[in-house]
Rosetta silent file (secondary structure, phi, psi, omega in degrees, C-alpha in Angstrom):
SEQUENCE: XXXXXXXXXXXXXXXXXXXXXXXXXXXXXXXXXXXXXXXXXXXXXXXXXXXXXXXXXXXXXXXXXXXXXXXXXXXXXXXXXXXXXXX
SCORE:     score description
SCORE:     0.000 S_00000001
   1 L     0.000  130.497  179.235    2.115  -19.783   34.376 S_00000001
   2 L   -71.861  140.471  178.989    0.426  -17.042   32.396 S_00000001
   3 L   -78.426  148.111  178.111   -0.570  -17.820   28.861 S_00000001
   4 L   -87.114  132.817  179.672    1.081  -15.769   26.076 S_00000001
   5 L   -74.380  168.416 -179.684   -1.381  -13.879   23.940 S_00000001
   6 H   -63.333  -32.477  178.425   -1.508  -14.114   20.141 S_00000001
   7 H   -73.746  -30.717  177.388    0.142  -10.741   19.765 S_00000001
   8 H   -69.298  -41.007  176.535    2.921  -11.822   22.090 S_00000001
   9 H   -63.645  -43.765 -179.457    3.518  -15.012   20.053 S_00000001
  10 H   -58.511  -42.037 -179.373    3.450  -13.002   16.806 S_00000001
  11 H   -62.887  -43.292 -178.520    6.021  -10.544   18.280 S_00000001
  12 H   -65.176  -40.433  178.104    8.211  -13.444   19.366 S_00000001
  13 H   -63.586  -44.394  179.927    8.125  -15.079   15.922 S_00000001
  14 H   -60.157  -46.321 -175.348    8.904  -11.738   14.222 S_00000001
  15 H   -67.316  -35.969  178.135   11.822  -11.068   16.620 S_00000001
  16 H   -65.850  -43.911  179.117   13.206  -14.611   16.072 S_00000001
  17 H   -65.115  -35.698 -178.621   13.015  -14.112   12.284 S_00000001
  18 H   -74.847  -30.245  178.421   14.700  -10.736   12.432 S_00000001
  19 H   -85.887  -14.653 -175.186   17.464  -12.011   14.672 S_00000001
  20 L   -68.617  146.841  177.599   18.162  -15.252   12.782 S_00000001
  21 L   -79.836  153.700  177.990   21.347  -15.395   10.769 S_00000001
  22 L   -77.467  174.910  175.330   21.191  -15.679    7.006 S_00000001
  23 L   -69.198  152.940  178.431   22.435  -18.563    4.877 S_00000001
  24 L  -139.943  159.390  176.987   26.157  -18.741    4.339 S_00000001
  25 L  -126.010  158.725 -178.142   28.604  -20.514    2.080 S_00000001
  26 L   -69.873  167.244 -178.508   32.151  -21.627    2.607 S_00000001
  27 L   -61.886  -26.104  179.080   35.056  -19.436    1.414 S_00000001
  28 L   -77.867  -43.922 -176.122   35.483  -21.640   -1.657 S_00000001
  29 L   -84.340  -22.376 -173.365   31.859  -21.540   -2.782 S_00000001
  30 H   -52.006  -50.671  177.542   30.962  -18.017   -1.728 S_00000001
  31 H   -58.342  -34.517  177.700   32.185  -16.229   -4.857 S_00000001
  32 H   -73.585  -38.457 -177.322   30.275  -18.656   -7.129 S_00000001
  33 H   -67.906  -49.351  176.387   27.119  -18.291   -5.015 S_00000001
  34 H   -60.659  -38.850  176.969   27.293  -14.496   -5.151 S_00000001
  35 H   -68.138  -28.676  177.653   27.993  -14.573   -8.916 S_00000001
  36 H   -79.175  -27.496  176.012   24.904  -16.699   -9.380 S_00000001
  37 H   -81.751  -49.421 -174.862   22.779  -14.272   -7.400 S_00000001
  38 L   -95.379   56.750 -179.988   24.115  -10.876   -8.493 S_00000001
  39 L  -104.528 -167.152 -176.762   24.247  -11.488  -12.247 S_00000001
  40 L   -63.951  -18.805  179.789   22.589   -9.620  -15.157 S_00000001
  41 L   -92.218   -0.639 -172.902   19.160  -11.037  -14.233 S_00000001
  42 H   -60.722  -50.601 -176.567   19.176   -9.798  -10.626 S_00000001
  43 H   -60.418  -45.261 -179.845   17.142   -6.604  -11.206 S_00000001
  44 H   -60.453  -44.811 -177.214   14.448   -8.465  -13.289 S_00000001
  45 H   -70.391  -34.710  179.922   14.090  -11.196  -10.634 S_00000001
  46 H   -69.691  -40.899  175.979   13.972   -8.639   -7.841 S_00000001
  47 H   -59.566  -45.641  176.806   11.151   -6.800   -9.696 S_00000001
  48 H   -60.977  -35.397 -178.829    9.222  -10.069  -10.111 S_00000001
  49 H   -70.707  -37.763  179.585    9.696  -10.777   -6.442 S_00000001
  50 H   -84.008  -12.649 -175.251    8.316   -7.389   -5.314 S_00000001
  51 H   -59.174  -41.239  178.722    5.455   -7.272   -7.823 S_00000001
  52 H   -59.693  -36.130  178.714    2.933   -9.083   -5.537 S_00000001
  53 H   -63.196  -46.037  177.838    3.727   -6.578   -2.794 S_00000001
  54 H   -62.096  -36.703 -179.925    3.057   -3.680   -5.199 S_00000001
  55 H   -70.047  -41.784  176.894   -0.204   -5.182   -6.410 S_00000001
  56 H   -61.345  -45.044  179.143   -1.422   -5.619   -2.760 S_00000001
  57 H   -61.573  -42.632  178.203   -0.382   -2.059   -1.915 S_00000001
  58 H   -62.095  -37.234  176.347   -2.208   -0.765   -5.010 S_00000001
  59 H   -67.840  -34.677  177.946   -5.365   -2.635   -4.017 S_00000001
  60 H   -64.893  -44.610  179.461   -5.161   -1.136   -0.500 S_00000001
  61 H   -62.522  -43.608  174.287   -4.862    2.316   -2.026 S_00000001
  62 H   -56.747  -45.825 -177.104   -7.863    1.647   -4.303 S_00000001
  63 H   -69.827  -42.891 -176.254   -9.971    0.467   -1.408 S_00000001
  64 H   -69.644  -36.796 -176.699   -9.068    3.320    0.906 S_00000001
  65 L   -94.274    9.202 -178.272   -9.578    6.091   -1.735 S_00000001
  66 L   -73.406  153.417  177.015  -12.669    4.553   -3.308 S_00000001
  67 L   -63.502  -26.938 -177.723  -15.873    6.629   -3.301 S_00000001
  68 L   -91.957    7.635 -178.914  -17.801    4.019   -1.279 S_00000001
  69 L   -97.793  138.725  178.460  -15.214    3.829    1.508 S_00000001
  70 L   -88.894   -3.985 -179.836  -15.697    5.673    4.779 S_00000001
  71 L   -88.522   -3.853 -178.257  -11.977    5.557    5.554 S_00000001
  72 L   -68.286  136.073  176.365  -11.203    7.995    2.761 S_00000001
  73 L   -71.017  136.095 -178.118   -9.874   11.358    4.078 S_00000001
  74 L  -134.920  164.408  171.406  -12.292   14.143    3.318 S_00000001
  75 L   -69.696  149.884 -175.981  -12.723   17.779    3.925 S_00000001
  76 L   -69.963  130.762 -178.840  -14.509   18.477    7.106 S_00000001
  77 L   -92.948   -1.021  179.351  -18.277   18.749    6.564 S_00000001
  78 L   -75.698  143.763 -178.785  -18.816   20.460    9.963 S_00000001
  79 L   -84.688  132.417  177.899  -19.769   24.097    9.743 S_00000001
  80 L   -88.000  130.670 -175.958  -17.418   26.409   11.572 S_00000001
  81 L   -97.396  139.443  174.055  -19.221   28.831   13.892 S_00000001
  82 L   -79.687  167.829 -176.763  -18.222   32.333   14.565 S_00000001
  83 H   -64.601  -31.577 -179.121  -18.136   33.617   18.094 S_00000001
  84 H   -67.515  -41.185 -178.622  -21.396   35.549   17.477 S_00000001
  85 H   -74.519  -28.600 -177.719  -23.306   32.399   16.387 S_00000001
  86 H   -80.102  -18.482 -179.139  -22.135   30.250   19.258 S_00000001
  87 L   -96.365    0.000    0.000  -23.371   32.650   21.971 S_00000001
């Protein structure tokens, strides 16, 4: 049997997580559960949940666009030759 690579295992775990069903509540409790989630504090809690992602993305932007990074997009430093210079 062939061994599964690390990328294959990671893809399998990701696919399993994406295909998994979410949590559910019974018909009696569902309205109370939804009311507890989607109340007046929902947007604030959502912002707090997403804040670490925004901080990490901001750090990536700072690293990529920093003056000491070689990954930063730059204007081409190569000189363009006319047809007369190249012959």
